[in-house]
XYZ file of C-alpha atoms in Angstrom:
626
model
C 96.975 110.692 117.297
C 97.688 113.143 120.098
C 95.573 115.855 118.404
C 92.610 113.475 118.109
C 92.864 112.612 121.811
C 93.008 116.299 122.734
C 89.946 116.980 120.549
C 87.960 114.199 122.272
C 88.919 115.457 125.710
C 87.860 118.994 124.717
C 84.470 117.761 123.457
C 83.949 115.752 126.646
C 84.683 118.807 128.812
C 82.252 120.913 126.764
C 79.547 118.262 127.235
C 80.107 118.144 131.004
C 80.013 121.945 131.285
C 76.797 122.102 129.211
C 75.092 119.543 131.457
C 76.243 121.408 134.577
C 75.051 124.730 133.161
C 71.639 123.259 132.276
C 71.252 121.778 135.757
C 72.234 125.109 137.301
C 69.688 126.960 135.130
C 66.888 124.533 136.082
C 67.764 124.899 139.772
C 67.763 128.703 139.480
C 64.364 128.691 137.727
C 62.934 126.403 140.373
C 64.168 128.677 143.179
C 62.674 131.689 141.359
C 59.268 129.960 141.252
C 59.467 129.115 144.953
C 60.481 132.701 145.792
C 57.409 133.957 143.904
C 55.264 131.422 145.763
C 56.604 132.747 149.076
C 55.885 136.337 148.027
C 52.272 135.508 147.134
C 51.841 133.553 150.373
C 52.789 136.664 152.347
C 50.298 138.685 150.285
C 47.583 136.150 151.110
C 47.142 135.043 147.458
C 47.346 131.299 148.088
C 45.882 130.377 144.704
C 48.749 132.104 142.881
C 51.263 130.629 145.352
C 50.061 127.105 144.516
C 50.407 127.825 140.789
C 54.053 128.855 141.228
C 54.648 125.741 143.330
C 53.191 123.594 140.521
C 55.656 125.187 138.085
C 58.547 124.460 140.471
C 57.342 120.866 140.850
C 57.323 120.372 137.067
C 60.982 121.452 136.878
C 61.939 119.215 139.817
C 60.312 116.169 138.186
C 61.956 116.850 134.801
C 65.397 117.184 136.406
C 64.857 114.102 138.665
C 65.454 116.298 141.735
C 63.844 114.140 144.456
C 64.695 116.567 147.248
C 63.218 119.432 145.205
C 60.023 117.428 144.602
C 59.716 116.668 148.306
C 60.229 120.322 149.274
C 57.478 121.477 146.886
C 55.048 118.755 148.014
C 55.642 119.723 151.641
C 55.054 123.425 150.968
C 51.845 122.659 149.050
C 50.681 120.583 152.001
C 51.250 123.525 154.354
C 49.085 125.797 152.146
C 46.222 123.287 152.114
C 46.546 122.892 155.889
C 46.139 126.672 156.339
C 42.967 126.463 154.212
C 41.599 123.658 156.410
C 41.783 121.027 153.650
C 43.446 118.413 155.860
C 42.920 115.521 153.457
C 44.914 117.233 150.684
C 47.467 118.523 153.171
C 48.155 114.996 154.440
C 48.335 113.593 150.894
C 51.029 116.063 149.829
C 53.051 115.593 153.030
C 52.952 111.795 152.594
C 54.112 112.228 148.979
C 57.041 114.246 150.317
C 57.787 111.654 153.016
C 58.018 108.833 150.462
C 60.716 110.803 148.626
C 62.883 111.816 151.610
C 62.429 108.968 154.110
C 65.828 107.455 155.003
C 67.535 109.947 152.659
C 70.671 111.964 153.329
C 68.646 115.194 153.608
C 67.690 114.658 157.257
C 66.644 118.290 157.773
C 63.951 118.073 155.064
C 62.956 114.629 156.329
C 62.472 116.040 159.846
C 60.449 119.005 158.525
C 58.054 116.685 156.666
C 57.577 114.514 159.778
C 56.822 117.675 161.775
C 54.246 118.831 159.199
C 52.456 115.457 159.275
C 52.388 115.690 163.069
C 50.735 119.126 162.957
C 47.981 117.828 160.640
C 47.150 115.052 163.121
C 47.396 117.640 165.910
C 44.787 119.919 164.265
C 42.478 116.926 163.809
C 42.905 116.030 167.503
C 44.635 112.715 166.731
C 46.973 113.392 169.635
C 48.729 110.009 169.799
C 49.562 110.106 166.070
C 50.730 113.709 166.446
C 53.024 112.736 169.337
C 54.480 109.839 167.293
C 55.445 112.070 164.362
C 56.715 114.834 166.665
C 58.954 112.250 168.406
C 60.386 111.029 165.079
C 61.038 114.626 164.026
C 62.685 115.515 167.342
C 65.032 112.513 167.092
C 66.346 113.699 163.722
C 66.651 117.331 164.814
C 68.620 116.412 167.931
C 71.138 114.616 165.680
C 71.455 117.751 163.526
C 71.925 120.009 166.607
C 70.003 122.845 164.933
C 68.679 125.134 167.706
C 66.059 126.800 165.499
C 64.430 123.551 164.409
C 64.716 122.102 167.919
C 62.823 125.116 169.295
C 60.090 124.575 166.689
C 59.719 120.972 167.892
C 59.541 122.093 171.542
C 56.887 124.639 170.514
C 54.730 121.906 168.964
C 55.170 119.622 171.979
C 54.062 122.504 174.211
C 50.923 123.103 172.134
C 50.184 119.360 172.222
C 50.521 119.256 176.020
C 48.111 122.208 176.285
C 45.502 120.531 174.059
C 45.824 117.323 176.099
C 45.092 119.312 179.291
C 48.617 119.338 180.744
C 48.830 123.120 181.202
C 51.836 123.270 183.551
C 53.941 121.019 181.293
C 52.936 123.191 178.335
C 54.000 126.395 180.135
C 57.407 124.907 180.968
C 57.946 123.860 177.350
C 56.978 127.307 175.970
C 59.242 129.075 178.487
C 62.134 126.905 177.258
C 61.233 127.887 173.662
C 61.346 131.600 174.464
C 64.865 131.268 175.885
C 66.058 129.758 172.583
C 64.208 132.316 170.414
C 65.650 135.203 172.414
C 69.126 133.746 171.979
C 68.473 133.527 168.215
C 66.831 137.019 168.230
C 63.804 135.703 166.277
C 60.963 138.100 167.184
C 58.374 136.289 165.049
C 58.764 133.036 166.977
C 58.959 134.900 170.294
C 55.539 136.336 169.395
C 54.140 132.859 168.656
C 55.447 131.605 172.018
C 53.736 134.573 173.743
C 50.460 133.516 172.099
C 50.901 129.925 173.295
C 51.639 131.039 176.865
C 48.658 133.424 176.722
C 46.409 130.546 175.659
C 47.530 128.503 178.681
C 46.933 131.445 181.044
C 43.500 132.040 179.488
C 42.545 128.438 180.263
C 43.704 129.016 183.849
C 41.387 132.056 184.072
C 44.077 134.770 184.008
C 42.419 136.809 181.228
C 44.307 140.076 181.788
C 47.736 138.432 181.505
C 46.612 136.464 178.459
C 45.337 139.635 176.763
C 48.601 141.465 177.456
C 50.624 138.644 175.873
C 48.326 138.459 172.808
C 48.583 142.204 172.178
C 52.360 142.162 172.685
C 52.670 139.258 170.227
C 50.588 141.083 167.613
C 52.721 144.217 167.906
C 55.861 142.123 167.324
C 54.341 140.635 164.151
C 53.890 143.934 162.277
C 56.789 143.133 159.951
C 54.767 140.276 158.429
C 51.587 141.838 156.969
C 49.099 139.363 155.580
C 50.375 136.451 157.669
C 47.572 134.172 158.809
C 49.337 134.022 162.199
C 48.165 137.604 162.726
C 44.603 136.449 162.148
C 45.023 133.752 164.797
C 46.309 136.362 167.251
C 43.384 138.681 166.477
C 40.750 136.023 167.126
C 42.507 135.124 170.422
C 42.263 138.785 171.462
C 38.593 138.874 170.436
C 37.793 135.680 172.359
C 39.458 137.087 175.473
C 37.428 140.315 175.284
C 34.331 138.137 174.847
C 35.125 136.283 178.082
C 35.722 139.643 179.828
C 32.291 140.887 178.687
C 33.749 143.672 176.513
C 31.640 142.845 173.454
C 32.432 145.896 171.289
C 36.153 145.153 171.558
C 35.405 141.519 170.747
C 33.520 142.616 167.602
C 36.418 144.782 166.463
C 39.111 142.121 166.802
C 37.097 139.158 165.541
C 36.020 141.128 162.446
C 39.697 141.848 161.710
C 40.429 138.124 162.105
C 37.543 137.271 159.761
C 38.970 139.644 157.142
C 42.339 137.855 157.426
C 40.628 134.458 157.074
C 38.873 135.539 153.872
C 42.141 136.786 152.351
C 43.903 133.512 153.176
C 40.865 131.299 152.438
C 41.541 129.805 155.893
C 38.373 127.897 156.826
C 39.377 127.014 160.446
C 40.174 130.673 161.219
C 36.944 131.744 159.455
C 34.940 129.349 161.639
C 36.500 130.644 164.894
C 36.065 134.322 163.996
C 32.412 133.860 162.896
C 31.547 132.096 166.149
C 33.168 134.914 168.152
C 31.193 137.507 166.129
C 27.967 135.543 166.583
C 28.377 135.469 170.391
C 29.299 139.173 170.549
C 26.360 140.301 168.362
C 23.995 138.086 170.352
C 25.124 139.642 173.655
C 24.715 143.151 172.189
C 21.190 142.365 170.932
C 22.094 142.566 167.221
C 19.832 139.648 166.245
C 20.113 139.981 162.452
C 23.915 140.232 162.516
C 24.136 137.380 165.031
C 22.018 135.179 162.770
C 24.204 135.956 159.745
C 27.406 135.109 161.636
C 25.825 131.935 162.997
C 24.983 130.829 159.437
C 28.565 131.467 158.290
C 29.909 129.579 161.322
C 27.701 126.552 160.575
C 28.720 126.600 156.887
C 32.431 126.607 157.801
C 31.905 123.890 160.412
C 30.007 121.723 157.893
C 32.791 122.229 155.352
C 35.435 120.967 157.794
C 33.261 118.016 158.842
C 32.744 117.098 155.200
C 36.506 116.980 154.736
C 36.771 114.777 157.842
C 34.318 112.274 156.339
C 36.371 112.108 153.142
C 39.525 111.596 155.201
C 38.003 108.600 157.027
C 36.852 106.976 153.779
C 40.294 107.445 152.245
C 41.934 105.862 155.292
C 39.618 102.855 155.165
C 40.279 102.402 151.447
C 44.037 102.457 152.098
C 43.685 99.952 154.969
C 41.651 97.666 152.751
C 44.112 97.755 149.847
C 47.031 97.220 152.222
C 45.395 94.235 153.921
C 44.529 92.663 150.565
C 48.104 93.036 149.295
C 49.539 91.841 152.596
C 47.340 88.739 152.434
C 48.525 87.935 148.899
C 52.185 88.433 149.855
C 51.781 86.302 152.981
C 50.195 83.477 150.985
C 53.006 83.417 148.410
C 55.726 83.601 151.059
C 54.184 80.814 153.119
C 53.841 78.557 150.072
C 57.520 79.100 149.157
C 58.634 78.388 152.702
C 56.610 75.195 152.995
C 57.785 73.954 149.587
C 61.438 74.433 150.558
C 60.896 72.716 153.891
C 59.169 69.788 152.221
C 62.006 69.287 149.727
C 64.564 69.370 152.530
C 62.734 66.858 154.690
C 62.113 64.534 151.714
C 65.833 63.978 151.439
C 66.016 62.565 154.961
C 65.904 58.793 155.342
C 63.693 56.751 157.623
C 60.085 56.692 158.798
C 60.849 58.872 161.812
C 61.974 61.742 159.613
C 58.826 61.343 157.474
C 56.553 61.373 160.551
C 58.278 64.531 161.784
C 57.856 66.085 158.357
C 54.120 65.357 158.288
C 53.735 66.669 161.821
C 55.558 69.919 160.985
C 53.546 70.357 157.788
C 50.281 69.718 159.633
C 51.062 72.273 162.338
C 52.255 74.761 159.705
C 49.076 74.323 157.687
C 46.934 74.805 160.811
C 48.809 77.980 161.748
C 48.664 79.282 158.207
C 44.940 78.445 157.884
C 44.229 80.292 161.122
C 46.192 83.319 159.936
C 44.488 83.189 156.549
C 41.046 83.058 158.191
C 41.952 86.011 160.412
C 43.089 88.034 157.398
C 39.967 87.153 155.417
C 37.810 88.248 158.349
C 39.714 91.550 158.531
C 39.295 92.137 154.786
C 35.541 91.475 154.975
C 35.199 93.816 157.954
C 37.178 96.537 156.142
C 35.021 96.117 153.048
C 31.859 96.424 155.167
C 33.193 99.595 156.844
C 34.085 101.091 153.468
C 30.607 100.320 152.125
C 29.038 101.852 155.230
C 31.038 105.068 154.760
C 30.121 105.140 151.061
C 26.442 104.756 151.935
C 26.749 107.679 154.365
C 28.464 109.752 151.672
C 25.688 108.906 149.185
C 23.069 109.916 151.748
C 24.812 113.265 152.321
C 25.013 113.822 148.555
C 21.286 113.049 148.110
C 20.495 115.668 150.759
C 22.069 118.246 148.421
C 21.219 116.986 144.915
C 18.367 115.112 143.184
C 19.112 111.398 142.740
C 19.712 111.510 138.928
C 22.088 114.479 139.276
C 23.969 112.827 142.158
C 24.368 109.650 140.072
C 25.685 111.627 137.078
C 28.096 113.573 139.307
C 29.510 110.363 140.841
C 29.932 108.656 137.447
C 31.396 111.541 135.424
C 32.626 114.044 138.001
C 30.291 116.726 136.636
C 26.585 117.368 136.019
C 25.416 119.007 132.802
C 22.596 121.577 132.759
C 19.239 120.455 131.301
C 16.210 122.197 129.791
C 12.739 121.258 131.080
C 9.780 122.281 128.942
C 7.272 122.267 131.814
C 7.633 122.193 135.610
C 5.737 123.735 138.535
C 7.649 126.070 140.877
C 6.499 126.691 144.477
C 7.670 129.679 146.572
C 6.946 130.412 150.262
C 7.867 133.480 152.309
C 7.129 134.663 155.849
C 5.264 137.984 156.134
C 7.124 140.781 158.023
C 9.966 138.385 158.835
C 12.323 141.240 159.801
C 9.848 142.624 162.322
C 9.191 139.210 163.884
C 12.927 138.440 163.974
C 13.548 141.654 165.924
C 11.223 140.391 168.689
C 13.111 137.087 169.109
C 16.613 136.154 170.211
C 18.965 134.749 167.590
C 18.680 131.265 169.128
C 14.863 131.350 169.177
C 14.777 132.546 165.567
C 17.111 129.802 164.324
C 15.143 127.127 166.213
C 11.784 128.295 164.813
C 13.115 128.483 161.237
C 14.625 125.021 161.623
C 11.324 123.539 162.839
C 9.419 125.117 159.926
C 11.902 124.216 157.193
C 12.320 120.631 158.479
C 8.536 120.186 158.242
C 8.519 121.782 154.770
C 11.186 119.240 153.740
C 8.994 116.351 154.965
C 5.962 117.659 153.084
C 7.889 118.266 149.845
C 9.421 114.784 149.997
C 6.039 113.137 150.703
C 4.644 114.587 147.446
C 7.773 113.550 145.470
C 8.770 117.144 144.726
C 12.347 118.512 144.752
C 13.498 121.071 147.321
C 15.800 123.560 145.549
C 17.006 125.901 148.306
C 16.175 128.308 151.113
C 16.972 132.000 150.696
C 16.808 133.685 154.087
C 13.201 133.077 155.166
C 12.074 132.023 151.657
C 11.718 128.377 150.544
C 11.672 127.131 146.927
C 10.652 123.717 145.566
C 9.755 122.364 142.125
C 7.661 119.528 140.703
C 8.073 117.768 137.364
C 11.880 117.698 137.085
C 12.349 113.939 137.344
C 8.886 112.584 138.173
C 6.387 113.474 135.432
C 4.255 110.304 135.455
C 1.825 111.709 138.023
C 0.123 115.104 138.068
C 2.931 117.150 139.632
C 0.884 120.388 139.301
C -1.771 118.973 141.658
C 0.903 117.559 143.974
C 2.548 120.984 144.192
C -0.760 122.567 145.267
C -1.412 119.805 147.830
C 2.059 120.406 149.277
C 1.331 124.152 149.500
C -1.966 123.446 151.319
C -0.197 121.176 153.833
C 2.478 123.842 154.442
C -0.227 126.442 155.053
C -1.990 124.088 157.529
C 1.269 123.448 159.373
C 1.981 127.181 159.776
C -1.581 127.599 161.142
C -0.772 124.959 163.794
C 2.546 126.673 164.623
C 0.707 129.989 165.101
C -1.489 128.398 167.780
C 1.522 126.811 169.503
C 3.577 130.031 169.478
C 0.671 132.172 170.712
C 0.300 129.806 173.692
C 3.995 130.466 174.468
C 3.613 134.231 174.169
C 5.708 134.350 170.977
C 4.844 136.401 167.916
C 3.695 133.854 165.269
C 4.783 133.565 161.635
C 2.356 134.425 158.809
C 2.998 132.967 155.350
C 2.438 133.667 151.633
C 2.676 130.984 148.924
C 2.973 131.373 145.139
C 2.882 128.794 142.312
C 3.563 129.055 138.562
C 4.217 126.497 135.801
C 6.516 126.807 132.792
C 9.955 125.963 131.327
C 13.227 126.153 133.329
C 16.911 125.323 133.061
C 18.362 123.207 135.921
C 21.939 122.348 136.802
C 24.786 122.414 139.317
C 26.777 125.600 139.957
C 30.055 125.911 141.859
C 32.855 123.419 142.488
C 34.008 123.224 146.115
C 30.579 124.207 147.515
C 28.342 123.239 144.609
C 24.597 123.854 144.630
C 21.744 122.544 142.489
C 19.541 125.371 141.185
C 16.964 126.283 138.531
C 16.746 129.405 136.356
C 14.319 131.026 133.952
C 11.377 133.370 133.706
C 9.181 130.700 135.318
C 11.128 131.074 138.567
C 10.717 134.868 138.505
C 6.958 134.632 137.875
C 6.522 132.074 140.703
C 8.284 134.523 143.030
C 5.966 137.320 141.827
C 2.925 135.082 142.511
C 4.155 134.699 146.085
C 4.727 138.470 146.467
C 1.169 139.173 145.229
C -0.411 136.559 147.515
C -2.577 137.627 150.428
C -1.437 136.709 153.928
C -1.884 132.988 154.727
C -3.125 132.206 151.216
C -1.905 130.394 148.090
C -1.723 132.441 144.878
C -1.383 130.612 141.521
C -0.924 131.854 137.962
C -3.446 131.336 135.165
C -1.061 128.858 133.511
C -1.166 126.582 136.559
C -4.911 127.164 137.006
C -5.639 125.884 133.480
C -3.781 122.657 134.317
C -5.626 121.890 137.589
C -9.007 123.641 137.260
C -10.880 120.341 136.735
C -9.583 118.810 139.996
C -12.560 118.401 142.374
C -10.313 118.562 145.456
C -9.678 122.300 145.010
C -11.747 125.495 145.010
C -10.464 128.493 143.055
C -11.256 132.186 143.412
C -10.326 134.533 140.584
C -8.464 137.662 141.646
C -8.636 139.179 138.189
C -5.624 140.720 136.466
C -3.165 142.276 138.939
C -0.102 144.338 138.048
C 3.103 142.265 138.383
C 6.493 143.958 138.610
C 8.296 143.653 135.284
C 5.375 141.745 133.677
C 2.372 144.031 133.658
C -1.147 142.697 134.354
C -1.408 138.930 135.005
C -4.463 136.858 135.940
C -4.227 135.125 139.317
C -6.282 132.733 141.431
C -6.347 131.783 145.088
C -6.725 128.075 145.818
C -7.970 126.158 148.839
C -9.381 122.723 149.578
C -12.942 122.214 148.352
C -15.626 121.996 151.022
C -16.296 118.323 150.202
C -12.643 117.411 150.795
C -11.783 119.721 153.699
C -13.040 117.151 156.207
C -10.553 114.634 154.859
C -7.617 116.937 155.585
C -5.782 116.168 158.849
C -7.267 118.079 161.767
C -3.965 118.267 163.617
C -0.378 118.551 162.494
C 2.089 116.761 164.744
C 4.040 119.308 166.766
C 7.789 119.275 166.151
C 9.852 118.748 169.314
C 11.749 121.746 170.612
C 15.328 121.708 169.352
C 18.036 121.727 172.009
C 20.794 124.258 171.818
C 23.848 122.205 170.828
C 26.224 125.161 170.643
C 29.197 124.896 172.971
C 31.864 127.403 173.720
C 34.845 126.842 171.451
């Protein structure tokens, strides 16, 4: 009997040790994955870092390690915040908060609250940022951890600066530096120098700000690849820009842009491109200024697109919450009234009954009023959600044809399709580089915008599809989704209207003393493949030999004329609205001799064409100093 008992105890001990060993192994593997994620973060390879974090998360879920799950979610949120994807960053931090809120791990809980506060801070939701910073500070003061307390003071200082309270911000950052020096943490001392420099820069003390930025950067040399270095570099570049030292501004902002590309940090990319645009513009480098301005606008649009998604998500959550709250309130009120009724029914006498009816009547009135208020709120939320969805659909239709947008919304992807016959239209400005050199970057962007906006109106009026602009070139296609009408003729009519509009712009620009644009247009018909390429910045495009030939038709066109291929000519030659002139067989690059025709309105129909094209209003410069 004793031997059996000993054997059972031995087996039980072996089982316990096996479980403990397994748990220890899982914990070690998880820490290894997180260490690798940290290493790749420092190298700037955020994609690989996220993959290692996913592996760590899988282990945490399998081992039911809630604290481990929360830590991974929080770190993933920080990576997405660096990349400027605030919607994903907030989602992961909220996932972490649900796991650690009111838990024993108050340090992790405080860190997650701090991270949520910084997301609201970056999006300029200052009151929400202050609320989360306050919650975080309360926990950290209980823990009496100087390092984490200093981090909270740092964030409060940055918040005060952004809210315009510069003196309060300076006092907070000075307090931070005292703590960091006591802890001998040079990295955080450097960050505090940057924050103080930013305050001094806003007060106009550029030399002191520059000294602090450069000192901070020199202290950060032990952390190569850190995106904090990129932030410091763009601060230095901006300061040189304000001092009028544009070559120095170019040097530092280009280094910051390189850091942003390594880290895929869209906010840093936007700031560095705007700095480079202003510096190139001041130095007279129009082409480079235009390129940086385009990159700045693309980054800005990307961040604004994420902001729209964030607002829709918030409205959806508010709507679902209000609907559930209404259902819960209804059930709770019914239970309460039923219990009260049963209690009052037991009382004797008419007086008790009258009191019961009075109480029930008042309760029903109050409940009905509350119910009506909730229903009104739900309807208003639903209307706001629908409005945001309509805006999203409109934005999507500006990028994609309607059938492709519908397929993308329903399935999450859009498959490529073959089209046996379409008509492709190309336009290009003659000697664009030479004309651009005679204009400022702002004038060039405004003129291109006026032209391309009018092209968009013309293309849409003839039910054609705009595909894209490539520099100063513009491409559209007819016959993709609307083949019931003669899209070949519509493509030519659109080309004629574009040519007329450019003629009007030439007269307007000459009257202003500006060098006018000249244009070439080319048209060809044939088969293409069309589809969506990319994922985060997808684009609808068409491919095939037809596209190449249409481009060659444009290249072979004479100035201010429309050149069409023989294939298109055979399809429209019987149209009485057009006059055609054969150009014979001309040599086409990569194709050999090809027959071509110029096309213009016939004499009998020229009088019907509009004599004037409405002048586009001058576009105001909406750029503001960042």
